[in-house]
């Protein structure tokens, strides 16, 4: 790797960050045999194909092909450069990056323009926070927050700020810092009037910095402090850095608390609710950003959590939004509960009225199941005093209850129907049995179709028939990754004379790695490779099932398959040159003889691939 950080320090960081622990902070892993498996965080899938090998300290997805060591995982998951990933892991394991490398210029996943915008947002965040906390211009904003029950410690944690009642306060500041103001209007920091004058977008508003999932401020939310100021809430416009449907407020900080809370996240509608909940001790809290909850956001939550509690406003609009959001989360495979806030209050107001402990115990911990919530939500859509509407409700309720897999839970909901509508229990159970029988028949039919399709797909994608020499090269390299002695024998016998170009390059790096005196360590070797495709290839080959020991006979078989293919290919290439010359000299007899020889050799090559 072309970085100035010493290899010894990088190896130390890798050794002190177990890959299973690091990846478990992001996705749920289950142990099967020697390895761990989970749903790949880099592409959508329903069946786990993401494998983590603790003995080799590597990961590999057999679906999308991504693989590597703990550094590569953090780079991919957090969208960090190599140096940033090293710093991240060093901080996680309590190691201090040597000062001489702290300021090293790192590659970035952002364009130069985007890096410039992020810096502008960082400076703006600091400026607005300073105004709020330490100037007379911010007094109105600070008093507003204090009156709403926000403590100074909370204001500091979320770096809340205030944009004063000055039309060009921010634009003048950023211009003085050397920023080009035109691009700042595109990313929502400023507005432009009359084609040539720049003005502040969030004048007279509380500023809520919005971070992306890497912790970079990429947008602002603004909240008016005066009743006459409209709109009450104002977000930065969407840009290349900020899409409302792809970011969750406070997600970067909240995910650190998800593992400590049984892989559970609490989802709110607004940033004020998140901040007040955090202050009340609910730190695994995130919020949507003034738009409907999206499948993309559900997929993000599914990477880190198993359970989501929806805590939206207690009014009719909040209940409807809870229902729609719960359906999206259920579709993503998450367990969902819904918190019920009484008297049409919002979470912020409830905490102010009843306190933190009551909010945690009577709202969050008492959140009801999705089925219970849905039945209550459904009930309100019918006039149950009318027979035909009552029957319609019961039919739909049975449809929902029939989908519940847990028999005890099903019994609980049936008891409620039985008591509420004075129904015979036998009748209800027969209806449930009928619905579940139809569901199972449909599921079996779908499963057969899906299995057939999946089998075809997997055969085409992952189970392509490989030739003898291809398999020989793959398994030989897998053994070489485990054993320097085998590598030495291969180097003496074959050098880089593998038939597949990627394999030629890979073994060259492997020879150099062992010649430096390094022990067999797949994770550390991956770190030495400069190319992502090679890293993915190594993680894939390292997970091939091998016998513990490679016999001399097996090794010779590998050598034979590889060299035989190489010799045939070389002979075919030479004959093809001769064929062209014969055709050029208008010698059809020689051309025919050479052509037959080429066909014969290609047949031999084809047979070796079977």
Coordinates of C-alpha atoms in Angstrom, one line a residue:
X1 CA 0.0 0.0 0.0
X2 CA 1.3 3.4 -0.9
X3 CA 0.9 5.0 2.5
X4 CA 3.5 6.2 4.9
X5 CA 2.0 4.5 8.0
X6 CA 4.4 1.7 9.0
X7 CA 3.3 -1.8 8.2
X8 CA 4.0 -2.8 11.8
X9 CA 1.4 -0.3 13.0
X10 CA -1.2 -1.4 10.5
X11 CA -0.6 -5.1 11.5
X12 CA -1.0 -4.1 15.1
X13 CA -4.3 -2.4 14.4
X14 CA -5.6 -5.4 12.5
X15 CA -4.5 -7.8 15.3
X16 CA -6.2 -5.6 17.9
X17 CA -9.6 -5.4 16.1
X18 CA -11.1 -8.9 15.8
X19 CA -13.1 -8.9 12.5
X20 CA -16.1 -10.8 14.0
X21 CA -16.4 -8.1 16.7
X22 CA -16.1 -5.3 14.3
X23 CA -18.6 -6.7 11.8
X24 CA -21.0 -7.7 14.6
X25 CA -21.4 -4.0 15.4
X26 CA -23.0 -3.6 12.0
X27 CA -24.8 -6.8 11.1
X28 CA -26.1 -9.9 12.9
X29 CA -23.8 -12.9 12.5
X30 CA -24.6 -16.5 13.2
X31 CA -22.0 -19.2 13.7
X32 CA -22.1 -22.2 11.3
X33 CA -19.2 -24.5 11.6
X34 CA -15.9 -22.6 11.8
X35 CA -17.3 -19.5 10.1
X36 CA -19.9 -16.8 10.8
X37 CA -22.7 -15.9 8.3
X38 CA -25.1 -13.0 7.9
X39 CA -27.0 -10.9 5.4
X40 CA -24.5 -8.9 3.2
X41 CA -24.6 -5.2 4.1
X42 CA -23.3 -4.3 0.6
X43 CA -26.2 -5.7 -1.5
X44 CA -29.8 -6.8 -0.9
X45 CA -30.4 -10.4 -0.1
X46 CA -32.8 -12.7 1.8
X47 CA -30.5 -15.7 2.3
X48 CA -27.1 -15.1 4.1
X49 CA -24.2 -15.3 1.7
X50 CA -21.8 -13.1 3.7
X51 CA -19.1 -15.2 5.4
X52 CA -16.6 -14.2 8.1
X53 CA -13.7 -16.4 8.9
X54 CA -12.3 -15.7 12.4
X55 CA -9.2 -17.9 11.9
X56 CA -8.2 -16.0 8.8
X57 CA -9.6 -12.6 9.9
X58 CA -11.3 -12.0 6.6
X59 CA -14.8 -11.7 5.1
X60 CA -16.2 -12.6 1.8
X61 CA -19.7 -12.3 0.2
X62 CA -20.5 -15.1 -2.2
X63 CA -23.3 -13.0 -3.6
X64 CA -21.7 -9.7 -4.6
X65 CA -18.0 -10.9 -4.4
X66 CA -16.8 -8.2 -2.0
X67 CA -14.2 -9.4 0.4
X68 CA -11.1 -8.5 2.5
X69 CA -9.9 -7.9 6.0
X70 CA -11.2 -5.7 8.8
X71 CA -9.7 -2.5 7.3
X72 CA -11.4 -3.2 3.9
X73 CA -14.8 -3.8 5.7
X74 CA -14.6 -0.5 7.6
X75 CA -13.6 1.3 4.4
X76 CA -16.6 -0.1 2.5
X77 CA -19.1 0.2 5.4
X78 CA -18.2 3.7 6.6
X79 CA -17.1 5.0 3.1
X80 CA -13.7 5.9 4.5
X81 CA -10.3 6.1 2.9
X82 CA -7.6 3.6 3.9
X83 CA -5.9 6.1 6.3
X84 CA -9.3 7.1 7.7
X85 CA -10.2 3.4 8.3
X86 CA -6.8 2.9 10.1
X87 CA -7.5 5.9 12.3
X88 CA -11.1 4.7 13.0
X89 CA -9.9 1.2 14.1
X90 CA -7.0 2.6 16.1
X91 CA -9.4 4.8 18.0
X92 CA -11.7 1.8 18.6
X93 CA -8.9 -0.3 20.0
X94 CA -7.4 2.5 22.0
X95 CA -4.2 3.0 20.0
X96 CA -2.8 6.4 19.2
X97 CA -1.8 7.0 15.6
X98 CA 1.8 8.3 15.7
X99 CA 1.8 12.1 15.5
X100 CA 3.9 12.2 12.4
X101 CA 1.2 10.3 10.5
X102 CA -1.8 12.2 11.9
X103 CA -1.6 14.9 9.3
X104 CA -1.0 12.6 6.4
X105 CA -3.1 13.5 3.4
X106 CA -5.7 10.8 2.9
X107 CA -7.6 9.8 -0.2
X108 CA -11.3 10.8 0.0
X109 CA -14.5 9.3 -1.3
X110 CA -15.8 12.8 -1.9
X111 CA -15.0 15.0 -4.9
X112 CA -12.9 18.1 -4.3
X113 CA -16.1 20.2 -4.6
X114 CA -17.9 18.0 -2.1
X115 CA -15.0 18.1 0.3
X116 CA -15.2 21.9 0.0
X117 CA -18.9 22.0 0.8
X118 CA -18.4 19.7 3.8
X119 CA -15.8 22.1 5.1
X120 CA -18.2 25.0 4.6
X121 CA -20.8 23.1 6.6
X122 CA -18.3 22.4 9.4
X123 CA -17.3 26.1 9.6
X124 CA -21.0 27.1 9.6
X125 CA -21.8 24.6 12.3
X126 CA -19.1 26.0 14.5
X127 CA -20.2 29.6 13.8
X128 CA -23.9 29.0 14.5
X129 CA -23.1 27.1 17.7
X130 CA -20.8 29.9 18.9
X131 CA -23.6 32.5 18.2
X132 CA -26.1 30.5 20.1
X133 CA -23.9 29.8 23.2
X134 CA -21.7 32.9 23.5
X135 CA -23.2 36.0 21.8
X136 CA -26.1 38.4 22.4
X137 CA -27.3 37.6 18.8
X138 CA -28.0 34.1 19.9
X139 CA -29.9 35.0 23.1
X140 CA -33.4 34.5 21.5
X141 CA -32.4 31.0 20.2
X142 CA -30.8 29.9 23.5
X143 CA -33.8 31.1 25.5
X144 CA -36.2 29.3 23.2
X145 CA -34.3 26.0 23.7
X146 CA -34.1 26.4 27.4
X147 CA -37.8 27.2 27.6
X148 CA -38.4 24.0 25.6
X149 CA -36.5 22.0 28.3
X150 CA -33.2 21.5 26.5
X151 CA -30.2 21.4 28.7
X152 CA -26.8 22.9 27.9
X153 CA -25.1 19.5 27.8
X154 CA -27.6 18.3 25.2
X155 CA -27.2 21.5 23.1
X156 CA -23.4 20.9 23.2
X157 CA -23.7 17.2 22.2
X158 CA -25.9 17.9 19.2
X159 CA -23.9 21.1 18.3
X160 CA -27.2 23.1 18.0
X161 CA -26.8 26.6 16.7
X162 CA -28.6 29.8 15.8
X163 CA -28.6 31.9 12.6
X164 CA -29.0 35.5 13.7
X165 CA -31.4 38.1 12.2
X166 CA -28.7 39.4 9.8
X167 CA -29.2 38.9 6.0
X168 CA -25.6 38.3 5.0
X169 CA -24.0 37.1 8.3
X170 CA -23.0 33.6 7.1
X171 CA -22.3 34.6 3.5
X172 CA -19.8 37.2 4.6
X173 CA -18.2 34.8 7.1
X174 CA -17.7 32.0 4.5
X175 CA -16.5 34.5 1.8
X176 CA -13.9 35.6 4.4
X177 CA -12.8 32.0 4.7
X178 CA -12.1 31.8 1.0
X179 CA -15.2 29.8 -0.1
X180 CA -16.7 30.2 -3.5
X181 CA -20.3 31.3 -2.8
X182 CA -21.9 30.1 -6.0
X183 CA -21.4 26.4 -5.1
X184 CA -22.7 27.1 -1.6
X185 CA -26.1 28.0 -3.0
X186 CA -26.4 24.7 -4.9
X187 CA -25.8 22.8 -1.6
X188 CA -28.3 24.9 0.4
X189 CA -26.1 27.0 2.7
X190 CA -27.0 30.3 1.0
X191 CA -29.6 31.7 -1.4
X192 CA -29.1 33.9 -4.3
X193 CA -31.1 37.0 -5.3
X194 CA -31.1 39.1 -8.4
X195 CA -28.5 36.9 -9.9
X196 CA -25.6 38.4 -8.0
X197 CA -26.2 38.8 -4.3
X198 CA -25.9 36.0 -1.7
X199 CA -28.1 35.8 1.4
X200 CA -28.4 33.5 4.4
X201 CA -31.1 30.7 4.1
X202 CA -31.8 30.1 7.8
X203 CA -32.1 33.6 9.2
X204 CA -33.7 33.7 12.7
X205 CA -33.8 29.9 13.1
X206 CA -32.4 27.3 15.4
X207 CA -29.9 25.2 13.5
X208 CA -29.8 21.4 13.7
X209 CA -26.7 20.0 11.9
X210 CA -27.6 16.9 9.9
X211 CA -24.8 14.4 9.6
X212 CA -24.5 11.7 7.0
X213 CA -23.8 8.1 8.1
X214 CA -20.0 8.8 8.2
X215 CA -20.5 11.7 10.7
X216 CA -20.0 14.5 8.2
X217 CA -22.4 17.5 8.4
X218 CA -24.1 17.7 4.9
X219 CA -27.2 19.7 5.6
X220 CA -29.0 21.8 8.2
X221 CA -32.5 21.7 9.7
X222 CA -33.9 25.1 10.7
X223 CA -36.7 25.7 13.3
X224 CA -38.4 29.0 13.6
X225 CA -38.5 30.6 17.1
X226 CA -41.4 33.0 16.3
X227 CA -45.0 31.8 15.6
X228 CA -45.3 34.2 12.6
X229 CA -42.3 32.8 10.8
X230 CA -43.2 30.4 8.1
X231 CA -42.4 27.6 7.4
X232 CA -41.9 26.4 10.9
X233 CA -39.4 23.8 9.8
X234 CA -36.9 24.3 6.9
X235 CA -34.3 21.8 5.7
X236 CA -31.4 22.3 3.3
X237 CA -32.5 21.4 -0.3
X238 CA -31.5 18.0 -1.6
X239 CA -28.1 17.8 -3.2
X240 CA -25.5 15.2 -4.2
X241 CA -24.5 15.1 -0.5
X242 CA -28.0 15.2 1.0
X243 CA -31.0 13.1 0.1
X244 CA -33.8 13.0 2.7
X245 CA -34.9 9.5 1.9
X246 CA -31.3 8.1 2.4
X247 CA -30.3 9.8 5.7
X248 CA -31.7 9.4 9.2
X249 CA -31.1 12.2 11.7
X250 CA -28.7 11.1 14.5
X251 CA -28.0 7.7 12.9
X252 CA -24.2 8.1 13.1
X253 CA -24.3 8.6 16.9
X254 CA -27.3 6.3 17.6
X255 CA -25.8 3.2 16.0
X256 CA -23.1 3.1 18.8
X257 CA -25.9 2.4 21.3
X258 CA -27.9 -0.2 19.2
X259 CA -25.8 -3.2 20.4
X260 CA -26.2 -2.1 24.0
X261 CA -30.0 -2.0 23.6
X262 CA -30.6 -5.5 22.2
X263 CA -30.1 -4.4 18.6
X264 CA -33.0 -2.1 18.9
X265 CA -33.6 1.4 17.4
X266 CA -36.3 3.9 18.3
X267 CA -37.6 5.8 15.2
X268 CA -39.1 9.3 15.6
X269 CA -40.6 11.8 13.2
X270 CA -38.5 14.9 14.0
X271 CA -35.1 16.0 15.3
X272 CA -36.5 17.7 18.4
X273 CA -38.1 14.4 19.5
X274 CA -34.7 12.7 19.0
X275 CA -32.8 15.3 21.0
X276 CA -35.4 15.3 23.9
X277 CA -35.4 11.5 23.9
X278 CA -31.6 11.4 24.1
X279 CA -31.8 13.8 27.0
X280 CA -34.3 11.4 28.6
X281 CA -31.8 8.5 28.3
X282 CA -33.0 7.0 25.0
X283 CA -29.8 7.2 23.0
X284 CA -30.6 4.7 20.3
X285 CA -32.9 7.3 18.6
X286 CA -33.1 8.4 15.0
X287 CA -35.6 10.4 13.0
X288 CA -36.9 10.9 9.5
X289 CA -36.2 14.2 7.8
X290 CA -39.5 15.8 7.0
X291 CA -40.4 13.2 4.4
X292 CA -42.0 9.7 4.3
X293 CA -40.0 6.8 5.6
X294 CA -38.3 5.0 2.7
X295 CA -37.3 1.4 1.8
X296 CA -33.8 2.7 1.6
X297 CA -33.9 3.9 5.2
X298 CA -35.4 0.6 6.3
X299 CA -32.5 -1.3 4.6
X300 CA -30.0 0.9 6.5
X301 CA -31.7 0.1 9.8
X302 CA -31.8 -3.6 8.9
X303 CA -28.0 -3.7 8.7
X304 CA -27.7 -2.7 12.4
X305 CA -30.9 -3.6 14.2
X306 CA -33.3 -6.5 14.6
X307 CA -36.0 -4.4 16.4
X308 CA -37.5 -1.0 15.7
X309 CA -39.9 0.9 18.0
X310 CA -41.9 3.6 16.1
X311 CA -42.5 6.6 18.3
X312 CA -44.5 9.1 16.1
X313 CA -46.9 11.8 17.2
X314 CA -50.1 10.5 18.9
X315 CA -52.5 12.3 16.6
X316 CA -54.3 10.7 13.6
X317 CA -51.6 11.7 11.1
X318 CA -49.0 10.2 13.4
X319 CA -50.9 6.9 13.6
X320 CA -51.4 6.7 9.9
X321 CA -47.6 7.4 9.4
X322 CA -46.8 4.7 12.0
X323 CA -48.9 2.2 10.1
X324 CA -47.2 3.0 6.7
X325 CA -43.7 3.0 8.2
X326 CA -44.3 -0.3 10.1
X327 CA -45.3 -2.0 6.8
X328 CA -42.0 -0.9 5.2
X329 CA -40.0 -2.1 8.2
X330 CA -41.8 -5.4 8.3
X331 CA -41.1 -5.9 4.6
X332 CA -37.4 -5.3 5.3
X333 CA -37.5 -8.1 7.8
X334 CA -37.4 -6.1 11.0
X335 CA -39.4 -6.8 14.2
X336 CA -41.7 -3.8 14.8
X337 CA -43.4 -2.3 17.8
X338 CA -45.4 0.9 18.0
X339 CA -45.3 3.3 20.9
X340 CA -48.7 4.9 21.8
X341 CA -48.5 8.5 23.0
X342 CA -51.8 9.6 24.6
X343 CA -53.9 12.7 24.1
X344 CA -52.5 13.3 20.6
X345 CA -49.2 14.6 22.2
X346 CA -45.9 14.4 20.4
X347 CA -42.9 12.7 22.2
X348 CA -41.2 16.0 23.0
X349 CA -44.3 17.4 24.8
X350 CA -44.9 14.0 26.6
X351 CA -41.4 14.0 28.1
X352 CA -41.8 17.6 29.2
X353 CA -45.2 16.8 30.8
X354 CA -44.5 13.4 32.4
X355 CA -40.7 13.1 32.6
X356 CA -38.0 10.8 31.3
X357 CA -38.7 7.7 33.4
X358 CA -42.4 7.6 32.6
X359 CA -41.6 8.1 28.9
X360 CA -39.1 5.2 29.0
X361 CA -41.4 2.8 31.0
X362 CA -44.9 3.7 29.8
X363 CA -44.2 4.7 26.2
X364 CA -41.0 3.0 24.9
X365 CA -40.9 -0.2 27.0
X366 CA -44.7 -0.6 26.7
X367 CA -44.8 -0.3 22.9
X368 CA -47.3 -2.7 21.4
X369 CA -46.8 -5.3 18.7
X370 CA -47.5 -4.5 15.1
X371 CA -50.5 -6.8 15.0
X372 CA -52.1 -5.3 18.1
X373 CA -51.5 -1.8 16.7
X374 CA -52.8 -2.8 13.3
X375 CA -56.0 -4.3 14.7
X376 CA -56.7 -1.1 16.7
X377 CA -55.8 1.0 13.6
X378 CA -58.1 -1.1 11.5
X379 CA -61.0 -1.0 14.0
X380 CA -61.2 2.8 13.8
X381 CA -62.0 2.6 10.1
X382 CA -65.3 0.8 10.7
X383 CA -68.6 1.7 12.4
X384 CA -68.8 -1.4 14.6
X385 CA -72.4 -0.7 15.6
X386 CA -73.4 -1.8 12.0
X387 CA -73.5 -5.6 11.4
X388 CA -72.0 -5.6 7.9
X389 CA -69.1 -3.3 9.0
X390 CA -68.5 -5.4 12.1
X391 CA -68.3 -8.6 9.9
X392 CA -65.9 -6.9 7.5
X393 CA -63.7 -5.9 10.4
X394 CA -63.7 -9.4 11.8
X395 CA -62.8 -11.0 8.4
X396 CA -59.9 -8.6 8.0
X397 CA -58.8 -9.1 11.6
X398 CA -58.7 -12.9 11.0
X399 CA -56.6 -12.3 7.9
X400 CA -54.0 -10.5 10.0
X401 CA -54.1 -12.9 13.0
X402 CA -53.6 -15.9 10.6
X403 CA -50.3 -14.5 9.6
X404 CA -48.9 -14.6 13.2
X405 CA -46.5 -17.6 13.5
X406 CA -46.5 -17.8 17.3
X407 CA -49.4 -19.9 18.5
X408 CA -49.6 -18.2 21.9
X409 CA -49.7 -14.8 20.4
X410 CA -52.4 -16.0 17.9
X411 CA -54.4 -17.3 20.8
X412 CA -54.2 -13.9 22.6
X413 CA -55.7 -12.0 19.6
X414 CA -58.4 -14.6 19.1
X415 CA -59.4 -14.3 22.7
X416 CA -59.8 -10.6 22.2
X417 CA -62.1 -11.1 19.2
X418 CA -64.1 -13.8 21.0
X419 CA -64.7 -11.5 24.0
X420 CA -65.2 -8.3 22.1
X421 CA -67.8 -9.7 19.6
X422 CA -69.3 -12.6 21.6
X423 CA -68.1 -15.2 19.0
X424 CA -67.7 -18.9 19.2
X425 CA -64.1 -19.9 19.7
X426 CA -64.4 -23.0 17.4
X427 CA -65.7 -20.8 14.6
X428 CA -62.7 -18.5 14.9
X429 CA -60.2 -21.3 15.0
X430 CA -61.7 -22.9 11.9
X431 CA -61.4 -19.6 10.0
X432 CA -57.8 -19.3 11.1
X433 CA -57.0 -22.8 10.2
X434 CA -58.5 -22.3 6.7
X435 CA -56.5 -19.1 6.1
X436 CA -53.2 -20.7 7.3
X437 CA -53.8 -23.8 5.1
X438 CA -54.2 -21.5 2.0
X439 CA -51.2 -19.5 3.1
X440 CA -49.0 -22.7 3.4
X441 CA -50.2 -23.9 0.0
X442 CA -49.3 -20.6 -1.6
X443 CA -46.0 -20.5 0.3
X444 CA -45.1 -24.0 -0.9
X445 CA -45.9 -23.2 -4.5
X446 CA -43.9 -19.9 -4.3
X447 CA -41.0 -21.7 -2.6
X448 CA -40.9 -24.4 -5.4
X449 CA -40.8 -21.7 -8.0
X450 CA -38.3 -19.6 -6.1
X451 CA -36.1 -22.6 -5.4
X452 CA -36.1 -23.5 -9.1
X453 CA -35.2 -19.9 -10.1
X454 CA -32.6 -19.6 -7.3
X455 CA -31.0 -22.9 -8.3
X456 CA -30.7 -21.7 -11.9
X457 CA -29.4 -18.4 -10.8
X458 CA -26.8 -19.8 -8.4
X459 CA -25.7 -22.4 -11.0
X460 CA -25.2 -19.7 -13.5
X461 CA -23.6 -17.3 -11.1
X462 CA -21.6 -19.3 -8.6
X463 CA -21.4 -22.8 -9.8
X464 CA -20.0 -22.3 -13.3
X465 CA -18.2 -25.5 -14.4
X466 CA -14.4 -24.7 -14.1
X467 CA -11.7 -26.5 -16.1
X468 CA -9.2 -28.8 -14.5
X469 CA -6.4 -26.2 -14.8
X470 CA -8.7 -23.4 -13.4
X471 CA -9.5 -25.5 -10.3
X472 CA -5.9 -26.5 -10.0
X473 CA -4.7 -22.9 -9.9
X474 CA -7.5 -21.8 -7.5
X475 CA -6.8 -24.6 -5.0
X476 CA -3.1 -24.4 -5.3
X477 CA -3.2 -20.6 -4.4
X478 CA -5.5 -21.4 -1.5
X479 CA -2.8 -23.8 -0.2
X480 CA -0.1 -21.2 -0.8
X481 CA -2.0 -18.6 1.3
X482 CA -1.8 -21.1 4.2
X483 CA 1.7 -22.4 3.8
X484 CA 5.0 -20.5 2.8
X485 CA 6.7 -23.9 2.2
X486 CA 4.2 -24.9 -0.5
X487 CA 4.6 -21.4 -2.0
X488 CA 8.4 -21.9 -2.2
X489 CA 7.9 -25.1 -4.0
X490 CA 5.4 -23.5 -6.5
X491 CA 7.8 -20.6 -7.1
X492 CA 10.7 -23.0 -7.9
X493 CA 8.5 -25.1 -10.2
X494 CA 6.1 -22.6 -11.9
X495 CA 7.2 -19.1 -11.0
X496 CA 4.4 -16.9 -12.3
X497 CA 3.5 -19.3 -15.2
X498 CA -0.1 -19.6 -14.2
X499 CA -2.7 -19.6 -17.1
X500 CA -5.1 -17.0 -15.6
X501 CA -3.7 -13.5 -15.6
X502 CA -5.2 -12.5 -12.2
X503 CA -3.5 -15.6 -10.7
X504 CA -0.1 -14.6 -12.3
X505 CA -0.3 -11.2 -10.6
X506 CA -1.5 -12.6 -7.3
X507 CA 1.2 -15.2 -6.9
X508 CA 3.9 -12.5 -7.7
X509 CA 2.6 -10.5 -4.7
X510 CA 2.5 -13.6 -2.6
X511 CA 6.1 -14.5 -3.4
X512 CA 7.2 -11.0 -2.4
X513 CA 5.1 -11.1 0.8
X514 CA 6.8 -14.4 2.0
X515 CA 10.3 -13.2 0.9
X516 CA 9.9 -10.3 3.2
X517 CA 9.9 -12.8 6.1
X518 CA 6.1 -12.6 6.8
X519 CA 4.2 -15.6 8.2
X520 CA 1.1 -16.9 6.5
X521 CA -1.7 -14.4 7.4
X522 CA -4.4 -13.8 4.8
X523 CA -5.7 -10.7 6.5
X524 CA -2.3 -9.0 6.5
X525 CA -1.5 -10.2 3.0
X526 CA -4.8 -8.6 1.7
X527 CA -3.7 -5.4 3.2
X528 CA -0.5 -5.4 1.0
X529 CA -2.5 -5.7 -2.2
X530 CA -3.1 -2.5 -4.1
X531 CA -6.1 -3.6 -6.2
X532 CA -9.6 -4.2 -4.9
X533 CA -10.3 -7.1 -7.4
X534 CA -7.2 -8.9 -6.1
X535 CA -8.3 -8.4 -2.5
X536 CA -11.8 -9.9 -3.3
X537 CA -10.1 -12.8 -5.1
X538 CA -7.9 -13.6 -2.2
X539 CA -10.8 -13.5 0.3
X540 CA -12.7 -15.9 -2.0
X541 CA -9.9 -18.4 -2.5
X542 CA -8.9 -18.3 1.2
X543 CA -12.4 -19.7 2.0
X544 CA -12.2 -22.7 -0.3
X545 CA -12.6 -26.0 1.6
X546 CA -9.1 -27.7 1.8
X547 CA -7.6 -30.8 3.3
X548 CA -5.3 -29.8 6.2
X549 CA -2.3 -31.3 4.4
X550 CA -1.4 -31.2 0.8
X551 CA 0.3 -34.5 -0.3
X552 CA 3.1 -34.6 -2.9
X553 CA 0.9 -36.5 -5.2
X554 CA -1.9 -33.8 -5.1
X555 CA 0.7 -31.1 -5.6
X556 CA 2.1 -32.9 -8.7
X557 CA -1.5 -33.2 -10.0
X558 CA -1.9 -29.5 -9.7
X559 CA 1.4 -28.8 -11.5
X560 CA 0.5 -31.2 -14.3
X561 CA -2.9 -29.6 -14.9
X562 CA -1.5 -26.1 -15.0
X563 CA 1.6 -26.8 -17.1
X564 CA -0.3 -29.1 -19.6
X565 CA -2.8 -26.3 -20.3
X566 CA 0.0 -23.8 -20.6
X567 CA 2.0 -26.0 -23.1
X568 CA -1.1 -26.6 -25.2
X569 CA -2.0 -22.9 -25.3
X570 CA 1.6 -22.1 -26.3
X571 CA 1.6 -24.7 -29.1
X572 CA -1.8 -23.5 -30.4
X573 CA -0.6 -19.9 -30.5
X574 CA 2.5 -21.0 -32.5
X575 CA 0.4 -23.0 -34.9
X576 CA -2.0 -20.1 -35.5
X577 CA 1.0 -18.0 -36.5
X578 CA 2.1 -20.7 -39.0
X579 CA -1.5 -20.9 -40.3
X580 CA -1.6 -17.2 -41.0
X581 CA 1.8 -17.5 -42.9
X582 CA 0.5 -20.5 -44.9
X583 CA -2.6 -18.6 -45.9
X584 CA -0.5 -15.5 -46.8
X585 CA 1.8 -17.7 -49.0
X586 CA -1.3 -19.3 -50.7
X587 CA -0.4 -22.8 -49.5
X588 CA -3.8 -24.5 -48.9
X589 CA -2.4 -28.0 -48.2
X590 CA -0.1 -26.7 -45.4
X591 CA -2.9 -24.5 -44.0
X592 CA -5.3 -27.5 -43.9
X593 CA -2.8 -29.7 -42.1
X594 CA -2.0 -27.0 -39.6
X595 CA -5.7 -26.3 -39.1
X596 CA -6.4 -29.9 -38.3
X597 CA -3.5 -29.9 -35.8
X598 CA -5.0 -26.8 -34.1
X599 CA -8.5 -28.5 -33.9
X600 CA -6.9 -31.6 -32.4
X601 CA -5.0 -29.6 -29.7
X602 CA -8.1 -27.6 -28.9
X603 CA -10.1 -30.8 -28.4
X604 CA -7.4 -32.0 -26.0
X605 CA -7.6 -28.7 -24.1
X606 CA -11.4 -29.0 -24.0
X607 CA -11.1 -32.5 -22.5
X608 CA -8.8 -31.2 -19.8
X609 CA -11.5 -28.7 -18.8
X610 CA -14.0 -31.5 -18.0

